[in-house]
Coordinates of C-alpha atoms in Angstrom, one line a residue:
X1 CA -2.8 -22.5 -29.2
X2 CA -6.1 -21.7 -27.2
X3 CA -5.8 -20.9 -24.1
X4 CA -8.1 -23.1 -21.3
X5 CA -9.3 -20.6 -18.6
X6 CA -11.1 -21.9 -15.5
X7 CA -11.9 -20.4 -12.2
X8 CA -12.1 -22.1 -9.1
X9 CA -13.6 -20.6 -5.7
X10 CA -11.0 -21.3 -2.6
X11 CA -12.5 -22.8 0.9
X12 CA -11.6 -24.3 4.0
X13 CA -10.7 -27.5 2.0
X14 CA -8.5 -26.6 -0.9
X15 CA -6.6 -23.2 0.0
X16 CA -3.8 -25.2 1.6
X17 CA -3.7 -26.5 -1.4
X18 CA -4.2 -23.7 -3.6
X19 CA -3.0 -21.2 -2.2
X20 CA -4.3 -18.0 -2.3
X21 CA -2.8 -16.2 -5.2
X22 CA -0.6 -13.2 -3.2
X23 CA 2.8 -15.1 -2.3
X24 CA 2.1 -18.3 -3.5
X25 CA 6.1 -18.1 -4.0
X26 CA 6.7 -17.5 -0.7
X27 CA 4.5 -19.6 1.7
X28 CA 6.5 -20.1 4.9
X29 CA 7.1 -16.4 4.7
X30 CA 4.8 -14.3 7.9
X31 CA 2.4 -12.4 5.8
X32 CA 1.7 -15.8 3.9
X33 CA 0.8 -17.6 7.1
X34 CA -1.2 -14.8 8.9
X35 CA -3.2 -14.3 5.7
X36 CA -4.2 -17.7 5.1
X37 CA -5.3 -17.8 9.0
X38 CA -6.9 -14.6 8.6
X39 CA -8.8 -16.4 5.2
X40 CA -9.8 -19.2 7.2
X41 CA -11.6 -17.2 9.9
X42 CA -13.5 -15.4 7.0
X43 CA -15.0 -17.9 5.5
X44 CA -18.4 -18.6 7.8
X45 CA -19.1 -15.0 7.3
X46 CA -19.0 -15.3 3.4
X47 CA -15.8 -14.9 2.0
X48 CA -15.2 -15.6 -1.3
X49 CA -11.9 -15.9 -3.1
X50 CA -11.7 -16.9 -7.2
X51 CA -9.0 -17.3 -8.9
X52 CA -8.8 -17.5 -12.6
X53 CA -6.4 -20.3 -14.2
X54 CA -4.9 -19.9 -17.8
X55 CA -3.4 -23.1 -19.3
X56 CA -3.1 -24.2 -15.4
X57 CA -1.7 -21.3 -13.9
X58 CA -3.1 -18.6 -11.7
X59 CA -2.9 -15.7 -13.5
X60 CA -6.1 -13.1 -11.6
X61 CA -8.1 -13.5 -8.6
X62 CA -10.7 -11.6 -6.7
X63 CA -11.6 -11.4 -3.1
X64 CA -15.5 -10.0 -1.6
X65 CA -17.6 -10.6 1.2
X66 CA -21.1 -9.6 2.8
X67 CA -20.4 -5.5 2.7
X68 CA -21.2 -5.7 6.8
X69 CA -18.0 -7.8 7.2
X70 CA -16.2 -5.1 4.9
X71 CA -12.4 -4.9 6.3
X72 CA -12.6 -1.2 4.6
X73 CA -13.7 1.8 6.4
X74 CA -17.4 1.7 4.9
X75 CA -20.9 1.0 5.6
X76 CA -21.6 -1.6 2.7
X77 CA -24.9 -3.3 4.5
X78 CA -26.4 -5.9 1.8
X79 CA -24.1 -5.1 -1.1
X80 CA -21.6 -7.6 -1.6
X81 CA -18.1 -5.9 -1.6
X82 CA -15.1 -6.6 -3.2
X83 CA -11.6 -6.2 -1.6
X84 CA -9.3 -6.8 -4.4
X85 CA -9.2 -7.6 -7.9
X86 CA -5.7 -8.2 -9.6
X87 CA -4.9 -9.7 -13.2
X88 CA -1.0 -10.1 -13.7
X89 CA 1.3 -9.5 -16.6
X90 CA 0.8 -10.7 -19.7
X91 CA -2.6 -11.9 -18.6
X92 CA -3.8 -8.3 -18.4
X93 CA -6.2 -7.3 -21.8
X94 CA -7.7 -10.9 -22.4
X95 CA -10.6 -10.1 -20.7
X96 CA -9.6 -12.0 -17.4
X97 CA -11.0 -9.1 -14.7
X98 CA -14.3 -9.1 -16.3
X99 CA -14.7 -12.5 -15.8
X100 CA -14.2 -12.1 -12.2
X101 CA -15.9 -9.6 -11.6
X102 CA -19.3 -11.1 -13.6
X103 CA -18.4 -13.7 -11.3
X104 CA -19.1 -11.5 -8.3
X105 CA -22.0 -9.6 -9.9
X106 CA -23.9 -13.2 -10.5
X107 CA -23.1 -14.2 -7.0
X108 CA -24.9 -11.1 -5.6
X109 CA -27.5 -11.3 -8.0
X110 CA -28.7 -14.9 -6.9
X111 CA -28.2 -14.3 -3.2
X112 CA -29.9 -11.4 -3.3
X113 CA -27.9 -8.7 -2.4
X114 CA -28.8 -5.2 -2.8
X115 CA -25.3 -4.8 -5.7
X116 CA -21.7 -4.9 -5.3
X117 CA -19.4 -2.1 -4.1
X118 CA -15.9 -1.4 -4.5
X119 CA -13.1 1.2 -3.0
X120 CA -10.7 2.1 -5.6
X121 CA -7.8 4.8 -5.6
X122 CA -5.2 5.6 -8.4
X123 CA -1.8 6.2 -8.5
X124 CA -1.1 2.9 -6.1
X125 CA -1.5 -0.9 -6.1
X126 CA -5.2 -0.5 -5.5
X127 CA -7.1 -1.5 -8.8
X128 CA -8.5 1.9 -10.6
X129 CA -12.2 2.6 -11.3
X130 CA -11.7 2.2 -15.3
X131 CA -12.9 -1.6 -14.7
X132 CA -15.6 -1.1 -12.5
X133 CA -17.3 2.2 -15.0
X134 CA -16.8 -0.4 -18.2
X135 CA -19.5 -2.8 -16.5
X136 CA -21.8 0.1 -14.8
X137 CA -20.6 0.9 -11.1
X138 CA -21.1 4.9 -10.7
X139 CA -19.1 6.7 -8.4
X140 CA -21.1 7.1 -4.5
X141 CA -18.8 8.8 -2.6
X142 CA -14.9 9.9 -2.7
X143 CA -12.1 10.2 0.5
X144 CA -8.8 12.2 0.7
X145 CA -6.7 11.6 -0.5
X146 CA -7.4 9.7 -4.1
X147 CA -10.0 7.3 -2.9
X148 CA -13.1 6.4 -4.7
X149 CA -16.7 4.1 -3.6
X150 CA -18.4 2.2 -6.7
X151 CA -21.1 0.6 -6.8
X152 CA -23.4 -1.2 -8.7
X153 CA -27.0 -1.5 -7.7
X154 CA -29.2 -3.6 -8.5
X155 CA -33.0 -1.7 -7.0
X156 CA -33.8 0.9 -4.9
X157 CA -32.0 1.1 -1.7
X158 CA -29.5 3.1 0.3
X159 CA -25.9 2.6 -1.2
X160 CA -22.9 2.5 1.0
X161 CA -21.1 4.9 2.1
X162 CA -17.8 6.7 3.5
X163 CA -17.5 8.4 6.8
X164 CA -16.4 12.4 6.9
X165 CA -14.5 12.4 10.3
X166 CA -11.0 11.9 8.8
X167 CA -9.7 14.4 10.8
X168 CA -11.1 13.3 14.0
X169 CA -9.9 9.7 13.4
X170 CA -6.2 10.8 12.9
X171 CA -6.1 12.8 16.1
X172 CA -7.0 10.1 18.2
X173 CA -4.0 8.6 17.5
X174 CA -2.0 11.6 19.4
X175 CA 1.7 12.4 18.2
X176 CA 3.5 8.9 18.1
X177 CA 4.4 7.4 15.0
X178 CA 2.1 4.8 14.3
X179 CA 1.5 2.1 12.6
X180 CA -2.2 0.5 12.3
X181 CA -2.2 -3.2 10.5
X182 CA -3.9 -6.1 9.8
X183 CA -3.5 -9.7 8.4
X184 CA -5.9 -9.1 5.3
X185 CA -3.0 -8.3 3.2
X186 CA 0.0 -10.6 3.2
X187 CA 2.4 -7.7 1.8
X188 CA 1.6 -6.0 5.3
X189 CA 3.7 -7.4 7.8
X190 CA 7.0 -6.0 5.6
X191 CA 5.6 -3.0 5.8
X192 CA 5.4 -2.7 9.2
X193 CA 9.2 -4.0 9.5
X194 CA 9.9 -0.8 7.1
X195 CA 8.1 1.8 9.5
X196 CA 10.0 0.1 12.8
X197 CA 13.2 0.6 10.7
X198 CA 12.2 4.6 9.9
X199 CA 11.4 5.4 13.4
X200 CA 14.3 3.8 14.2
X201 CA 17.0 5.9 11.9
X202 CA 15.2 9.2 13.0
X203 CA 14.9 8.1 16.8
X204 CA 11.2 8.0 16.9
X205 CA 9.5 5.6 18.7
X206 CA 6.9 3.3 17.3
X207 CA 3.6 2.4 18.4
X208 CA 2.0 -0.9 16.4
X209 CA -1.7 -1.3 16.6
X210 CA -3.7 -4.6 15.4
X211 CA -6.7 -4.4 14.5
X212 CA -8.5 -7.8 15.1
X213 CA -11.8 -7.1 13.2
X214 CA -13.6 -5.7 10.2
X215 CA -15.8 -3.2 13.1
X216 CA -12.2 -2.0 14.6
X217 CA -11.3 -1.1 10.7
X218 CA -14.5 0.8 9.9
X219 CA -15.3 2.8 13.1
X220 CA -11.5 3.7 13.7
X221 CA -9.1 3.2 10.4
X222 CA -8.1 6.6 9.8
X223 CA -7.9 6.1 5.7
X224 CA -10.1 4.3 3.4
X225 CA -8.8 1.4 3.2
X226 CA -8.5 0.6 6.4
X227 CA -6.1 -2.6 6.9
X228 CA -2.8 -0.3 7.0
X229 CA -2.1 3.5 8.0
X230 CA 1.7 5.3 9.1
X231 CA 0.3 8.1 11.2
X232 CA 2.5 11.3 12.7
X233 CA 2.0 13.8 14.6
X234 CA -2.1 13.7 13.5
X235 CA -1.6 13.2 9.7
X236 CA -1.6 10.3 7.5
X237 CA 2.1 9.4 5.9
X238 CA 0.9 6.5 4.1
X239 CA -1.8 4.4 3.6
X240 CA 0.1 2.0 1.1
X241 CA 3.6 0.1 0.5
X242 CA 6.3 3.0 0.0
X243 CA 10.4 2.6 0.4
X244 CA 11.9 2.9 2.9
X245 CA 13.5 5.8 2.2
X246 CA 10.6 8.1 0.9
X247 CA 9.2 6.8 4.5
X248 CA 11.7 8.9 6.2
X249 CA 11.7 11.8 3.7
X250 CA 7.9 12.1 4.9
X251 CA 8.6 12.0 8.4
X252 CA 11.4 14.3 8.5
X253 CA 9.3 16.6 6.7
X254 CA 7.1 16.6 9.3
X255 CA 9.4 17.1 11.9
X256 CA 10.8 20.1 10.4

């Protein structure tokens, strides 16, 4: 049987409706809510969410905006830049993430953009760079610890970039464990319950800060990507969902 595939662009109107891929199970959940608020707020400045239907169900999606309103820790001015791409399951090898991301390509193409830029890493639920090579992007620019900056341009001009003061930005968070977060990812707010619980077993205390906007995120995130960072005692113990338990391990490494 053929499979029908269609793709349909969320807004203000239909993502109650929709959804917006990430924990459609689960919509009464925190991270659901503060996500779709946090979507809602995004869209004047350009947001654009797709998701790609297969015989009616969702089954990929992919998230960019104007590379100025970037909730990553880089300087994406006129590039359009993609926060997440994501093809599940059995839907993965048709072809799906390539018509997405043509998607986002003709979109900054007609509204003349300068390309379309990307942060990938490897060996976590960030999408790899294999994707992004296949259809052209060229690696810009690289941050510890497995981070890389794609892009794909389309004429002459300045491509975005990463900042170099890793360092600096970790120490300005002092010796308390803590925890920097944002609503962009719905998978977030558990996390944060799982650094409260660490500090907790070890008898640290926690420090929890918000950051409200894409500027807090790229002149002070102390990782790449920007919407979540442990920190302790000036160095980064996680930038991305880990257990519980191999939370603490870090930490009481570090103690040690």
């Amino acid at each position: 049987m053929k499979e029908e595939v269609e793709i349909l662009t969320l807004d203000a109107d239909n993502i109650e409706r929709l959804g917006f891929f990430c924990y459609k199970s689960q919509p009464k959940t925190q991270g659901y809510k503060k996500k779709l608020a946090w979507l809602r707020q995004r869209f004047w400045e350009g947001m654009r969410v797709k998701i790609l239907y297969e015989n009616g169900r969702s089954k990929a999606f992919i998230e960019y905006l104007p590379g100025e309103y970037a909730w990553r820790t880089v300087n994406a001015k006129n590039y359009l830049f993609i926060h997440c791409i994501w093809v599940v399951g059995k839907a993965k090898g048709k072809g799906y993430g390539s018509r997405l991301l043509n998607a986002c390509i003709h979109d900054a193409r007609a509204e003349g953009f300068d390309g379309v830029a990307m942060l990938t890493s490897s060996g976590n639920w960030l999408a790899g760079s294999g994707l992004l090579l296949k259809h052209g992007f060229e690696v810009v620019a690289q941050a510890p610890p497995s981070f890389e900056l794609l892009t794909l341009g389309f004429r002459q001009a300045d491509p975005p970039a990463l900042p170099n003061d890793w360092d600096d930005r970790l120490q300005k968070y002092g010796s308390d464990l803590t925890v920097i977060y944002t609503d962009q990812c719905p998978y977030i707010d558990r996390l944060i319950e799982a650094v409260y619980n660490a500090g907790h077993k070890l008898g640290i205390d926690v420090r929890a800060i918000e950051f409200q906007d894409c500027e807090q995120v790229q002149r002070n995130a102390p990782s790449a990507y920007g919407v979540y960072s442990v920190i302790y005692r000036g160095e980064l113990m996680s930038y991305h969902p880990i257990g519980g338990k191999d939370l603490v391990k870090r930490l009481e490494a570090r103690i040690l």
